Every structure is written in structure tokens, then in C-alpha cells.
CSV table of C-alpha atoms in Angstrom, one decimal:
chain,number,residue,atom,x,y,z
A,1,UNK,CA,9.5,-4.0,3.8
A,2,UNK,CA,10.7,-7.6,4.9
A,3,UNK,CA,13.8,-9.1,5.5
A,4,UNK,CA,14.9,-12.2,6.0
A,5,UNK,CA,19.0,-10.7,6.4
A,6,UNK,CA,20.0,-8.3,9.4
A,7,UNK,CA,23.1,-6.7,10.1
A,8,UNK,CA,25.2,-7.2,13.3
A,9,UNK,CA,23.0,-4.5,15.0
A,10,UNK,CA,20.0,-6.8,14.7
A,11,UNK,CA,18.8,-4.3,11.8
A,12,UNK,CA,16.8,-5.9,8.7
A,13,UNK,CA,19.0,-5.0,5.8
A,14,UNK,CA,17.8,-4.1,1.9
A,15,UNK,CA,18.8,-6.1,-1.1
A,16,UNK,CA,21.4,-4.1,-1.8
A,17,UNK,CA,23.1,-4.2,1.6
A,18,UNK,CA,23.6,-8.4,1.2
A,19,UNK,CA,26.4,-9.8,1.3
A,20,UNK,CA,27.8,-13.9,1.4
A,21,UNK,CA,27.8,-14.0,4.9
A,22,UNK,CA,24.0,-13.1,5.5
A,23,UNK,CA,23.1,-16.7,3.3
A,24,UNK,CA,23.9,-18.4,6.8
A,25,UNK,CA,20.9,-16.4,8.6
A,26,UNK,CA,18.3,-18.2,6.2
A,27,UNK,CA,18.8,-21.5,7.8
A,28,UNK,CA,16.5,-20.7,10.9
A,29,UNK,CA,14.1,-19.3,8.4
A,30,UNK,CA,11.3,-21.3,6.9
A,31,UNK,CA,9.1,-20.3,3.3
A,32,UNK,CA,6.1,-18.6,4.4
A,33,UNK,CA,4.1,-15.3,3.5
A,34,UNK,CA,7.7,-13.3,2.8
A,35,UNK,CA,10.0,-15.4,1.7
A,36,UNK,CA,9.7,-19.1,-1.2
A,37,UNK,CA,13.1,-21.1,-1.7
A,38,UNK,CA,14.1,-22.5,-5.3
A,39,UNK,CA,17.0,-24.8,-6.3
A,40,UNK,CA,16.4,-23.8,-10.1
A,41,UNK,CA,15.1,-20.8,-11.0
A,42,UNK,CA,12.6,-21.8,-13.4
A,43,UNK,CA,11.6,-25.2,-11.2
A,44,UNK,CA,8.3,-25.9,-12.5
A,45,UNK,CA,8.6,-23.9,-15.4
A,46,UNK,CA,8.5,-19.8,-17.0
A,47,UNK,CA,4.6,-19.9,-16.3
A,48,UNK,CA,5.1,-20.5,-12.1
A,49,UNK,CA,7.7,-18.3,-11.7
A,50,UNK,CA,5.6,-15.6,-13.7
A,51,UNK,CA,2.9,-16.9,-10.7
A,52,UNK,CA,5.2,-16.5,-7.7
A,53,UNK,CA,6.2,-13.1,-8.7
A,54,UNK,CA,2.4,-11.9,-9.0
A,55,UNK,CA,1.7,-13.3,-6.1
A,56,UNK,CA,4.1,-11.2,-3.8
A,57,UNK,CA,3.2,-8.1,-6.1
A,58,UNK,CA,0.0,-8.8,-4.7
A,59,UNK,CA,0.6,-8.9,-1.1
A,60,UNK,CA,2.9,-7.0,1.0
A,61,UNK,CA,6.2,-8.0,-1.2
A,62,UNK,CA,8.9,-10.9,-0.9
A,63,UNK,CA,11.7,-12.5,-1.8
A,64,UNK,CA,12.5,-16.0,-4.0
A,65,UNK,CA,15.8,-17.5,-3.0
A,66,UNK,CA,16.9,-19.3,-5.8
A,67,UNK,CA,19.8,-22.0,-5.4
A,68,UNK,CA,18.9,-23.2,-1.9
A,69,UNK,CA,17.1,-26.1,-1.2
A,70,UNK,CA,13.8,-25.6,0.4
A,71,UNK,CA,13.9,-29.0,3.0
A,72,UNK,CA,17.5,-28.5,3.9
A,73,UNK,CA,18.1,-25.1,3.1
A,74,UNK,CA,21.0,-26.4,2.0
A,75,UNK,CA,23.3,-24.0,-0.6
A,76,UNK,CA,22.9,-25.4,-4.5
A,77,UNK,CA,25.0,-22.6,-6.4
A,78,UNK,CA,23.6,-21.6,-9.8
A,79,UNK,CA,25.6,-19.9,-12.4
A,80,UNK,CA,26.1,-16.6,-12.7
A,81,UNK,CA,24.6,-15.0,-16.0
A,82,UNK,CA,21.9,-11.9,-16.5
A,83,UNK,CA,19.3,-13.1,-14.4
A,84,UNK,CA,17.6,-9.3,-14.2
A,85,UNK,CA,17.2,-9.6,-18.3
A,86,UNK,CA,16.2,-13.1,-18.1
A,87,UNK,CA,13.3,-12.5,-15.0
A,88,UNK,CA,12.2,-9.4,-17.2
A,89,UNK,CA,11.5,-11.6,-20.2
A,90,UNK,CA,9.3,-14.0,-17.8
A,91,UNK,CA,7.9,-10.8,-15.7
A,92,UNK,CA,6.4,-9.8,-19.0
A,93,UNK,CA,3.5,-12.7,-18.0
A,94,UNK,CA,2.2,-10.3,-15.2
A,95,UNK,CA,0.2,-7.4,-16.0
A,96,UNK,CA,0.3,-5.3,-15.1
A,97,UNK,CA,4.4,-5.4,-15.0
A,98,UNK,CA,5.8,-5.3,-11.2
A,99,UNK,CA,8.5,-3.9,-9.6
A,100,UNK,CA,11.5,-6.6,-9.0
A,101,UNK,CA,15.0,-6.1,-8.0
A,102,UNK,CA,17.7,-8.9,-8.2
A,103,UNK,CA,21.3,-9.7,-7.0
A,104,UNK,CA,24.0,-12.1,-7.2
A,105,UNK,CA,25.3,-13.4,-4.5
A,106,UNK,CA,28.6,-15.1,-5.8
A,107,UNK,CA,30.5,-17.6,-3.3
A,108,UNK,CA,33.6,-16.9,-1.4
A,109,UNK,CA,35.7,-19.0,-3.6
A,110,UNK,CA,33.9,-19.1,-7.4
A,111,UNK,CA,32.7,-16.1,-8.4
A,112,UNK,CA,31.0,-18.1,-11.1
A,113,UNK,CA,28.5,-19.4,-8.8
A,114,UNK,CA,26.1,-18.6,-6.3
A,115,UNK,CA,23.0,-17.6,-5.3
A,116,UNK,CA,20.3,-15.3,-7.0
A,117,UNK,CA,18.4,-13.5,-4.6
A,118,UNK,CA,15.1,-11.4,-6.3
A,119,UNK,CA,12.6,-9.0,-4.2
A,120,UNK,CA,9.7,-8.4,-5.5
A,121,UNK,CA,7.8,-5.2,-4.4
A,122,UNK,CA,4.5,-4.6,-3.0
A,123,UNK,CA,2.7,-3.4,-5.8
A,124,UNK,CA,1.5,-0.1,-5.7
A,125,UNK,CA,-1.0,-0.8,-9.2
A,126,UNK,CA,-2.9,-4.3,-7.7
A,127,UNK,CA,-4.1,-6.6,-9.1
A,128,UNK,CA,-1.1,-8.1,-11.0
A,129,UNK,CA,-2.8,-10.9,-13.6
A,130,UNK,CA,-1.3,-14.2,-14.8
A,131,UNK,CA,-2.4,-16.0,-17.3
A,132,UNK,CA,-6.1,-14.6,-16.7
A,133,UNK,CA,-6.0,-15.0,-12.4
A,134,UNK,CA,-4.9,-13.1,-9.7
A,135,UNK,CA,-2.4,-15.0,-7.0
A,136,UNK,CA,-2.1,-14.2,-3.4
A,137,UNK,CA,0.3,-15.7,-0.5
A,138,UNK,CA,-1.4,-18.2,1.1
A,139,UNK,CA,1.2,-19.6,3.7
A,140,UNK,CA,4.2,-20.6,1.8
A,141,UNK,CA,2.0,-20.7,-1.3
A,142,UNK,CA,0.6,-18.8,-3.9
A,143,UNK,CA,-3.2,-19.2,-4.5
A,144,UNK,CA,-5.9,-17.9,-7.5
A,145,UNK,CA,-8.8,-15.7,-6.0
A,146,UNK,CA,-11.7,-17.5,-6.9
A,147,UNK,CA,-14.9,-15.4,-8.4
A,148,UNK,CA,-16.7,-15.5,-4.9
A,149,UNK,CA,-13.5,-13.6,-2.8
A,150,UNK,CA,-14.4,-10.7,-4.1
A,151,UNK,CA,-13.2,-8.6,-1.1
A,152,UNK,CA,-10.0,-9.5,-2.3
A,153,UNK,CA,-9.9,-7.9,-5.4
A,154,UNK,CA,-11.1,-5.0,-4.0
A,155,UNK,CA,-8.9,-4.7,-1.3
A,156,UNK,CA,-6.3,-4.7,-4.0
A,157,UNK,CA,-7.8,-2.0,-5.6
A,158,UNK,CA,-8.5,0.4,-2.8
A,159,UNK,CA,-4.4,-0.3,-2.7
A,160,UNK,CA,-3.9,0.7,-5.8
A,161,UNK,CA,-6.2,3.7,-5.6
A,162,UNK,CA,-4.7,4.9,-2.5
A,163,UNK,CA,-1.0,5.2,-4.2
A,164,UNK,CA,-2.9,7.1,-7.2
A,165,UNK,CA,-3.9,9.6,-4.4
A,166,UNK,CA,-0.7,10.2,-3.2
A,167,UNK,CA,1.2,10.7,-6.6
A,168,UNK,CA,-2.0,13.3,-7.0
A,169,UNK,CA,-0.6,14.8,-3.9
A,170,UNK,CA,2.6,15.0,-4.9
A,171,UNK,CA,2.0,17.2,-7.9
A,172,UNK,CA,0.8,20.6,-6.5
A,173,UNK,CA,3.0,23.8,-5.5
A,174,UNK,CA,3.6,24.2,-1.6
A,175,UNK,CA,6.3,26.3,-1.8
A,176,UNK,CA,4.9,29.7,-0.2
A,177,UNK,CA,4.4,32.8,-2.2
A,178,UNK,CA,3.3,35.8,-1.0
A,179,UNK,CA,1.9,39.3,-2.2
A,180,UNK,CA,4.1,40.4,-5.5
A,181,UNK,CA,4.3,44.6,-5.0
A,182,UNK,CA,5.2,45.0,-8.5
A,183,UNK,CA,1.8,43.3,-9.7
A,184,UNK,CA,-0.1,43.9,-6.9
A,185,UNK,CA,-1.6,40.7,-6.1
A,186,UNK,CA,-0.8,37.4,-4.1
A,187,UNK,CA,-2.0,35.0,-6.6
A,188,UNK,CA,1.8,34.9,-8.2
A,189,UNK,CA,1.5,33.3,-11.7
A,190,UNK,CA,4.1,30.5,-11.6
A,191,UNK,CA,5.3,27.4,-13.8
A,192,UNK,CA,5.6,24.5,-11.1
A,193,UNK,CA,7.0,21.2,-12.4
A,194,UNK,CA,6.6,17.7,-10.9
A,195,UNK,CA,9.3,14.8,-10.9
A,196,UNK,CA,8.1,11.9,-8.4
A,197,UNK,CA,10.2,8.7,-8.0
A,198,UNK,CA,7.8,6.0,-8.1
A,199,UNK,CA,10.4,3.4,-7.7
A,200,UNK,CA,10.4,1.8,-4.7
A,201,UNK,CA,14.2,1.1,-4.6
A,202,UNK,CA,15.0,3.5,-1.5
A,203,UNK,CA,19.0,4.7,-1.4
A,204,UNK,CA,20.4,5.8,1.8
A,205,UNK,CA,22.0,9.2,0.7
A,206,UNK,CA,19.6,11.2,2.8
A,207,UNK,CA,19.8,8.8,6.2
A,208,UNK,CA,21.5,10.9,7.9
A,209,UNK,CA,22.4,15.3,7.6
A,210,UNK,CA,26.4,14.5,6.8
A,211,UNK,CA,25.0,12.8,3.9
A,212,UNK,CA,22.6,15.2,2.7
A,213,UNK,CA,25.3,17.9,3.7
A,214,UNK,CA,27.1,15.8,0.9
A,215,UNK,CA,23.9,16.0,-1.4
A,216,UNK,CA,24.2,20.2,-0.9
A,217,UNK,CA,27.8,20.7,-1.9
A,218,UNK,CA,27.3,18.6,-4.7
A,219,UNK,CA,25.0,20.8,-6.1
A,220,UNK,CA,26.1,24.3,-4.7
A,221,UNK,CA,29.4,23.3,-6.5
A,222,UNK,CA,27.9,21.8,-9.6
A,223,UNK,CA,25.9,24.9,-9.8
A,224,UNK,CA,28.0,27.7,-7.7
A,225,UNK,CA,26.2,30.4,-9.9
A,226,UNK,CA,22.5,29.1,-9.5
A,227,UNK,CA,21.9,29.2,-6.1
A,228,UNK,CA,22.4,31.3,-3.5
A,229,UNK,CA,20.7,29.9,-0.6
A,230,UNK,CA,20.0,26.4,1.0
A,231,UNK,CA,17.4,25.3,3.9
A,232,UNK,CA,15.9,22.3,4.7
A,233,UNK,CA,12.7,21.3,5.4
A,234,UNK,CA,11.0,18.0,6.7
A,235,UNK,CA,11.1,15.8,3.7
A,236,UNK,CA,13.1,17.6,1.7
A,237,UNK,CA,16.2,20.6,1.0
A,238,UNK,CA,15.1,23.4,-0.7
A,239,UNK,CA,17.7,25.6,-3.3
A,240,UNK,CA,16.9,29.2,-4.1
A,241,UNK,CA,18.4,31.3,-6.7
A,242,UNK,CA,18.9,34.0,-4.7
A,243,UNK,CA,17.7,34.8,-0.8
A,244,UNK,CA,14.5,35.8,-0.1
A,245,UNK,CA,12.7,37.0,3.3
A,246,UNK,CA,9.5,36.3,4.6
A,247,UNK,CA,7.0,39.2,3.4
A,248,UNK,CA,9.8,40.9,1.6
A,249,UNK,CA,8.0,41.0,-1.8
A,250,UNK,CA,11.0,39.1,-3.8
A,251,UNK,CA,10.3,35.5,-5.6
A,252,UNK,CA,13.0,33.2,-7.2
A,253,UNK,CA,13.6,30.0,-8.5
A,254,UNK,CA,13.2,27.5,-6.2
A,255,UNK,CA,14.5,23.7,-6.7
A,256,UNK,CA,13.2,21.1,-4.0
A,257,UNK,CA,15.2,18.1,-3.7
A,258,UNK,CA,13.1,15.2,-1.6
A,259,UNK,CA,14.8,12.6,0.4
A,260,UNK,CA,12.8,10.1,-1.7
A,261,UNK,CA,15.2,11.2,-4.7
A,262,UNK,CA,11.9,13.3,-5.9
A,263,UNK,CA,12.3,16.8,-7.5
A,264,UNK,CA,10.1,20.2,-7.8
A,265,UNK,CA,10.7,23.0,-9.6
A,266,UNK,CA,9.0,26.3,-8.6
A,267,UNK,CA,9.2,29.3,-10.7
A,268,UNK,CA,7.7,32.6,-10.4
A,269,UNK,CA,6.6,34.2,-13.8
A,270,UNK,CA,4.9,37.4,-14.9
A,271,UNK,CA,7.3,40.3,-12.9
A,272,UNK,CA,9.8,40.4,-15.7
A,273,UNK,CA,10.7,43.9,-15.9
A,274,UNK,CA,13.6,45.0,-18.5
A,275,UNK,CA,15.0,45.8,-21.6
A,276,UNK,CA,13.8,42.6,-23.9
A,277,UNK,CA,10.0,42.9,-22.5
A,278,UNK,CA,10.1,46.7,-23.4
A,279,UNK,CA,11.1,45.6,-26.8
A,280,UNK,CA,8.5,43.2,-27.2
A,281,UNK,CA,6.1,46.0,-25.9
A,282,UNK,CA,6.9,48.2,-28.6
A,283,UNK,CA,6.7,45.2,-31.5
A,284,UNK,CA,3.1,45.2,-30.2
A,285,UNK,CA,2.5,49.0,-31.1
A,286,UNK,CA,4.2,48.6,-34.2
A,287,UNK,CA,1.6,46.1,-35.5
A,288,UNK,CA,-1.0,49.3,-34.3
A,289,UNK,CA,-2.0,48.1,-30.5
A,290,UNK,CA,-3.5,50.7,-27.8
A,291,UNK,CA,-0.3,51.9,-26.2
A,292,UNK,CA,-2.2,52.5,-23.1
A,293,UNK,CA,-3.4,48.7,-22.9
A,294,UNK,CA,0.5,47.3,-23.9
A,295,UNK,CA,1.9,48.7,-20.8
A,296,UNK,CA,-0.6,46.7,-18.7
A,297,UNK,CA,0.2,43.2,-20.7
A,298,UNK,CA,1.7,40.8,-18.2
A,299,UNK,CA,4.3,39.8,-20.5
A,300,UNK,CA,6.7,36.3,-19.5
A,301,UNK,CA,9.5,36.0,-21.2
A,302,UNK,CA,9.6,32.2,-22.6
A,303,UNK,CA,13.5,32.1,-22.8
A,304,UNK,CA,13.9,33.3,-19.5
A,305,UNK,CA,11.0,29.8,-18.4
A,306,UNK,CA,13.1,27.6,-20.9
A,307,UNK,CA,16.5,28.3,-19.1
A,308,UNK,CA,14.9,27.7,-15.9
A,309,UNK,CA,13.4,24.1,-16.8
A,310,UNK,CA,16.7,23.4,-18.8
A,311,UNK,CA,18.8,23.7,-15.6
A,312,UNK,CA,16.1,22.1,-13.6
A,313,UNK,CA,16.7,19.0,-15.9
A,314,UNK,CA,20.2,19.2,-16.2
A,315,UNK,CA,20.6,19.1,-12.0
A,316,UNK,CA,18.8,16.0,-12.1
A,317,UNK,CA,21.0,14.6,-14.6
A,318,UNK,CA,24.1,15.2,-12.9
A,319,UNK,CA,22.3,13.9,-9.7
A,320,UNK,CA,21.6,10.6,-11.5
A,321,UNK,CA,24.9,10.2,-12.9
A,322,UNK,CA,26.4,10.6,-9.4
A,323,UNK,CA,24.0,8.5,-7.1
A,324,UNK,CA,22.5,5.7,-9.9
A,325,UNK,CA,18.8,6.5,-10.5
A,326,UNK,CA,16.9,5.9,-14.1
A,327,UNK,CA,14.3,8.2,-15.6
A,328,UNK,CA,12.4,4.9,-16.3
A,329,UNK,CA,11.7,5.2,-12.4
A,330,UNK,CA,9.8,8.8,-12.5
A,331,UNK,CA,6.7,9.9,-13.4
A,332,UNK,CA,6.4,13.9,-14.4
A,333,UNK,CA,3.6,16.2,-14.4
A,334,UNK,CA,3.6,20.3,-14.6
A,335,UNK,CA,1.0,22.7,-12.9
A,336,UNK,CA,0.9,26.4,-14.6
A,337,UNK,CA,-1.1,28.5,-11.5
A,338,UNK,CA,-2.5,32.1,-11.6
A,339,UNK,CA,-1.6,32.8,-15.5
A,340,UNK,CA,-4.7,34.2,-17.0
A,341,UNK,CA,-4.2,36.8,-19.8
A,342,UNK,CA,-0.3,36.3,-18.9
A,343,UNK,CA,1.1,36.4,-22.8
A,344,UNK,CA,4.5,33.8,-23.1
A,345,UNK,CA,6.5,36.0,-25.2
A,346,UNK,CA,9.8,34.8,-27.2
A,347,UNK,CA,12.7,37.2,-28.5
A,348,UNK,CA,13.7,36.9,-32.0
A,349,UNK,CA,12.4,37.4,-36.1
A,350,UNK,CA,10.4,34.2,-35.7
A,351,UNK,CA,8.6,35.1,-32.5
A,352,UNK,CA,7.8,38.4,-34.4
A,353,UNK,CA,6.5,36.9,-37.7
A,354,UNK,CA,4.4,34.2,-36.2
A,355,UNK,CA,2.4,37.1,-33.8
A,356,UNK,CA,2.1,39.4,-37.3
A,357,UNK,CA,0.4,36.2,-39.2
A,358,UNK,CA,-1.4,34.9,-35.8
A,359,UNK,CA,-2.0,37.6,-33.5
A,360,UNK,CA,-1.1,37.4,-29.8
A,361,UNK,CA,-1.6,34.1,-27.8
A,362,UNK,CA,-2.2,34.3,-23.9
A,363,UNK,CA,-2.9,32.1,-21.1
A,364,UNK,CA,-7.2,31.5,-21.2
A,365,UNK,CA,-7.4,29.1,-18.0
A,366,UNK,CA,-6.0,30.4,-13.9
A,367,UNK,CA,-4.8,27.5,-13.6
A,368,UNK,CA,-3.3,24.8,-16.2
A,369,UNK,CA,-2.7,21.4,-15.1
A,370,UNK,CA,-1.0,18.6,-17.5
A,371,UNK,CA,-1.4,14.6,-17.3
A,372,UNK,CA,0.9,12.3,-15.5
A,373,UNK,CA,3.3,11.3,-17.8
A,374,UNK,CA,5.2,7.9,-16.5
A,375,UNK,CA,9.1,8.7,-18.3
A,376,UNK,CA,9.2,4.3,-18.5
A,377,UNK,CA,6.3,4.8,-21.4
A,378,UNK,CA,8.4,6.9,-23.5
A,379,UNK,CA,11.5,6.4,-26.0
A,380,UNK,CA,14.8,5.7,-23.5
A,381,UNK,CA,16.4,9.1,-22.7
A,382,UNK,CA,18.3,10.7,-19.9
A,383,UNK,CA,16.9,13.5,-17.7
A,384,UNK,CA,18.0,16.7,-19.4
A,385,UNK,CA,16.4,15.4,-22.9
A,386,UNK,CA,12.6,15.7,-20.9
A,387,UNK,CA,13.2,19.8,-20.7
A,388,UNK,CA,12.7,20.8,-24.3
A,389,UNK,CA,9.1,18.5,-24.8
A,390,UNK,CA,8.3,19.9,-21.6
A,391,UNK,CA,8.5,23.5,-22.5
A,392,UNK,CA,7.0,23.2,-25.9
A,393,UNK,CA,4.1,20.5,-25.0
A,394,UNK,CA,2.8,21.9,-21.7
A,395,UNK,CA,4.1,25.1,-20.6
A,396,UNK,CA,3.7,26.8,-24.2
A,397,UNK,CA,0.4,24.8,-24.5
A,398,UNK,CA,-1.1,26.4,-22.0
A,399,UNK,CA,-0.4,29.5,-23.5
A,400,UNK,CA,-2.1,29.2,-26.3
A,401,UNK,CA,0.6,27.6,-28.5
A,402,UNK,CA,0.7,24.6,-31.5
A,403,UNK,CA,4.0,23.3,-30.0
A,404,UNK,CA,4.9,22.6,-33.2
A,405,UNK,CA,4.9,26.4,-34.0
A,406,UNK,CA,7.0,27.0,-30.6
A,407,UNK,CA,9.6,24.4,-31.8
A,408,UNK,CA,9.7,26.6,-35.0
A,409,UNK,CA,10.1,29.9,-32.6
A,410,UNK,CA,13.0,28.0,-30.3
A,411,UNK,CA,14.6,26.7,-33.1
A,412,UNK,CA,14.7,29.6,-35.5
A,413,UNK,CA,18.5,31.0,-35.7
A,414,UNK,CA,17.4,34.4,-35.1
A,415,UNK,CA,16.4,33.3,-31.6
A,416,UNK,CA,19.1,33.4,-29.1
A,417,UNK,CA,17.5,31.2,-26.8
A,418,UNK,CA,17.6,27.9,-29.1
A,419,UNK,CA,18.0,24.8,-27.1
């Protein structure tokens, strides 16, 4: 990412990080590739500025200046209103819609005036079209790709496709499980689910270990009864319920927290063993099963799933409260490994009626993988509203459910689980 501000180590500094004093540095800077200077915003109308912005989406990124003079570089304060809402309108020209952050830099003695900086991030889903054309830097310019550039466009493209892959990436398992004794097999079944920042807008809280020391006893205080043990890893810090050693045969919930501000949840299913499955084993003979073939049911006990994505969500949640991040900035997917013939079994009068009137409904695929749903597509809601749609449209779903019938089962008053 460029910079046209550094600090007083001679580091470029983020948008964020600006403050008055930095404005001096752009005097020795000139417009170029990076960087375009505007005394108005809007000089030379909604339709260029729609232009400029598509232009930097379509390179490596940059940043308009607005209320400096280009020549002079001389400070012409604008006033202050909601510029982010008022860029947004005009963004809506680009499709598709980049990424842009703004800030107002007031001046030292009217805080009514100042100057707009905006950043405009590479874009990650190139080409960005306005008004029918696709805009490059060109110097200090922006410039249309004519029909015969096509190399252009498909640079852009191979861009674009090469993010695509990496989001891909993003949404598999690699926590390590190992060989369960209790089932007798290494191929664990286990509901994994996916929460990747796509936002661009990097925060600092993992720059160095105090800080993500910080990050930990947030959420070993938040959650003092969840989780009993903490390591780290590369990219990210890892939560476990409860401790587990290598080879020893144990599995737990694990919640990955990635210094990107990106999320996993790893869940091991299948090994419950207890009162409430034995219970649900004997409904089964009551409706005139083989007692011999109940006992070797893998039975998962859905309440036991839904509490387990409720307070995967609800971590988030208080997460985003604390450090400012927006679901609108994630993009969610869910991957259900290793659960063939596993049955998702629910506690309750409605779980029992709906088996009597549709008979038993079990995993049919090893592994179940859902779309990628981008959360900025959907209805505004906060974090911990995701996990109910989440556990009825995919995890149920690739059980053998109508989500609509598992919504009946949560929701029934004889089920203690209700969300």
C-alpha cells in the first residue's frame, strides 16, 4: 500500500494514522500513479470523480487529496460534512463497487474546515466499469482501455481470479485431528465454519505479542468458562475448550482467531456419548428399529452444534464491539467433513414427532461444502444474528433437513435448546 505521509521514523503511515501535521509532507510530492490533487471534490463533475476512483481500483490503489491545489499544493479547506455517504452515492457509478476509506482532516484552528483525504483500495474484483469503460493510471491520469489492449483486461482479471483462490483457501479445516478411539477412525466428522475479512482496512491490534496478549485476555475473560487453553500459531491464536495432547485421542472445540481479524471455528461431532443420545436411541426402538443396528448409529446431538456456533458468533460480536469491525466486511462459508450416515439428532416432542411422520434424516455426502456467502449482500445485522441461519440453512441441510422443519424443531417450546 502507498503512502504519501510517514511518521517521524521515516515509516509510511495508513489513513487512519494521519494527522494535520502530515499535510506539510505533500508539498514535495507531485500527482502521479498514487496519488491526484482536487480543490473541490466534485471538480469536473459526479461522473469524473466516479472515473478517478475506478481508476485506482484498477491499479495498485491511491489516494485523491481534496482541498489542495494541484500547481501550488497550496491548502484550500473544504467544509466539513459526511463526505463517506456522499462518495458512496457517486461510488455507486463503478461496478463493480470498490473499496474506499475516507478522513477528515480538520485544521488546527476551525474544526469546520479542512481537508478530505480518500484511499481507494486495490481492487481485489478488477475490472471496476464506469459508464461502460474501464480506467487505468496513466501518469497523473486516468485513461479508458481501448478494445485492442486487451492484455489489460486480462491482467485485471487474472487479479481478480487470483484473490478468488485465496478466499478458496481460506475456507478449509487445518486444524489437526487425529485417530478418535471411541469411533475408531481418523477421518473425525466435524462442523468447520469460515469467517474471512475481505476488507482491506488492516488494524494494528496484532502488531506486536503485548497486543495480541491484550486480544487473549479479552477473550479468556469474556469467556473464562469456554476455554481452557491458548497457543499461537503463525498467522493466528488458537482457543481450545479444553486441553488436548498430541495423539491423546481427545477433540474439542477449537476457535482460531487470525491476525487479519478472520475467524474459524472447528468442531468435532459424532463422539457424543451420554444420557440425551441414549434417550434418543431408545425413541428409535420405540418406533420398532433393530436394537442391534441403533447402538451403531453415529448420533450428533444438534443442540450440543447449535451452542457451539452460537458462542462462536457471539465471540465475534463482542470482538467487534471492542476493536470496530462490520459484518458488511466478511464473507462466511461452512465445510461439514467426514459425516456420512452421521444422523443430527434434536431433543424434545417436536424432534420426536417430525422423525415418527418423516423417518430418520442422516448425512448422504463425506463431505458437505456450502457457498460463499458475502454478509454485505444480506439484510444489515450484527455478528451473533448469522448463527441461527447458519445452523438451520447449512449445517442441518446437510443433514438431510427442510430448514424450515428444523426452525420448527429449535423453536418448538418443548425443546430446551431454542435459540
Amino acid at each position: 500500500m502507498y503512502s504519501p505521509f510517514f511518521d517521524t521514523k521515516g515509516k509510511p503511515i495508513e489513513i487512519n494514522r494521519v494527522k494535520y501535521e502530515h499535510i506539510e509532507q505533500l508539498k514535495e510530492i507531485d500527482e502521479g500513479h498514487h496519488i491526484e490533487y482536487k480543490r473541490l471534490l466534485e471538480d469536473g463533475g459526479k461522473a469524473q470523480l466516479a472515473k478517478e476512483i475506478a481508476s485506482f481500483a484498477n491499479c495498485e490503489g491511491g489516494w485523491l487529496i481534496v482541498g489542495i491545489e494541484d500547481k501550488t499544493r497550496e491548502v484550500c479547506p473544504v467544509e466539513k460534512i459526511d463526505y463517506s455517504q456522499k462518495i458512496g452515492k457517486i461510488v455507486c457509478r463503478v461496478t463493480p463497487i470498490p473499496e474506499f476509506e475516507t478522513k477528515f482532516i480538520a485544521l488546527p484552528d476551525d474544526s469546520g474546515k479542512g481537508i478530505l483525504l480518500i484511499y481507494v483500495y486495490e481492487g481485489r474484483n478488477a475490472p471496476y466499469i464506469c459508464e461502460g469503460s474501464i480506467y487505468i493510471r496513466s501518469g497523473s491520469s486516468k485513461e479508458p482501455i481501448k478494445a485492442a489492449e486487451r492484455g489489460n483486461v486480462e491482467y485485471l482479471q487474472e487479479r481478480s481470479n487470483g484473490y478468488r483462490k485465496q478466499l478458496e483457501d481460506f475456507f478449509h479445516r487445518d486444524i489437526y485431528l487425529g485417530y478418535a478411539p471411541i469411533l475408531k477412525r481418523s477421518n473425525i466428522p466435524s462442523v468447520n465454519i469460515f469467517v474471512k475479512n475481505i476488507s482491506q482496512k488492516k488494524k494494528a491490534a496484532f502488531s506486536t505479542f503485548d497486543k495480541r496478549n491484550k486480544i487473549v485476555e479479552f477473550v479468556k475473560q469474556e469467556y473464562s468458562n469456554v476455554f481452557e487453553n491458548v497457543q499461537f500459531s503463525m498467522d493466528s491464536i488458537v482457543f481450545r475448550h479444553k486441553s488436548t495432547m498430541p495423539s491423546a485421542g481427545s477433540y474439542t472445540f477449537v476457535f482460531e482467531l487470525f491476525y487479519d481479524w478472520s475467524f474459524k471455528l472447528c468442531m468435532p461431532i459424532g463422539i457424543s456419548d451420554y444420557d440425551e443420545i441414549d434417550d434418543i436411541r431408545q425413541e428409535y426402538i420405540k418406533m420398532g428399529m433393530d436394537e442391534s443396528a441403533v447402538e451403531k448409529f453415529h448420533i450428533v446431538n444438534g443442540g450440543d452444534i447449535l451452542n457451539c456456533v452460537t458462542v462462536f458468533f457471539c465471540i465475534i460480536q463482542n470482538l467487534a464491539k471492542k476493536y470496530k469491525f462490520k459484518p458488511e466486511d466478511y464473507a462466511l462459508s461452512c465445510e461439514l467433513e467426514n459425516i456420512a450416515e452421521c444422523i443430527l439428532a434434536f431433543t424434545g416432542n417436536e424432534y420426536i414427532s417430525y422423525i415418527k411422520k418423516h423417518g430418520i434424516t442422516y448425512a448422504n455426502k463425506e463431505v458437505n461444502r456450502s457457498k460463499i456467502i458475502f454478509l454485505k449482500d444480506h439484510a444489515k445485522m450484527n455478528f451473533i444474528d448469522v448463527g441461527y441461519p447458519v445452523m438451520t440453512e447449512f449445517v442441518a441441510a446437510a443433514f438431510g433437513y427442510d430448514c424450515c422443519k428444523v426452525s420448527e424443531i429449535l423453536e418448538s417450546d418443548n425443546n430446551k435448546y431454542k435459540n
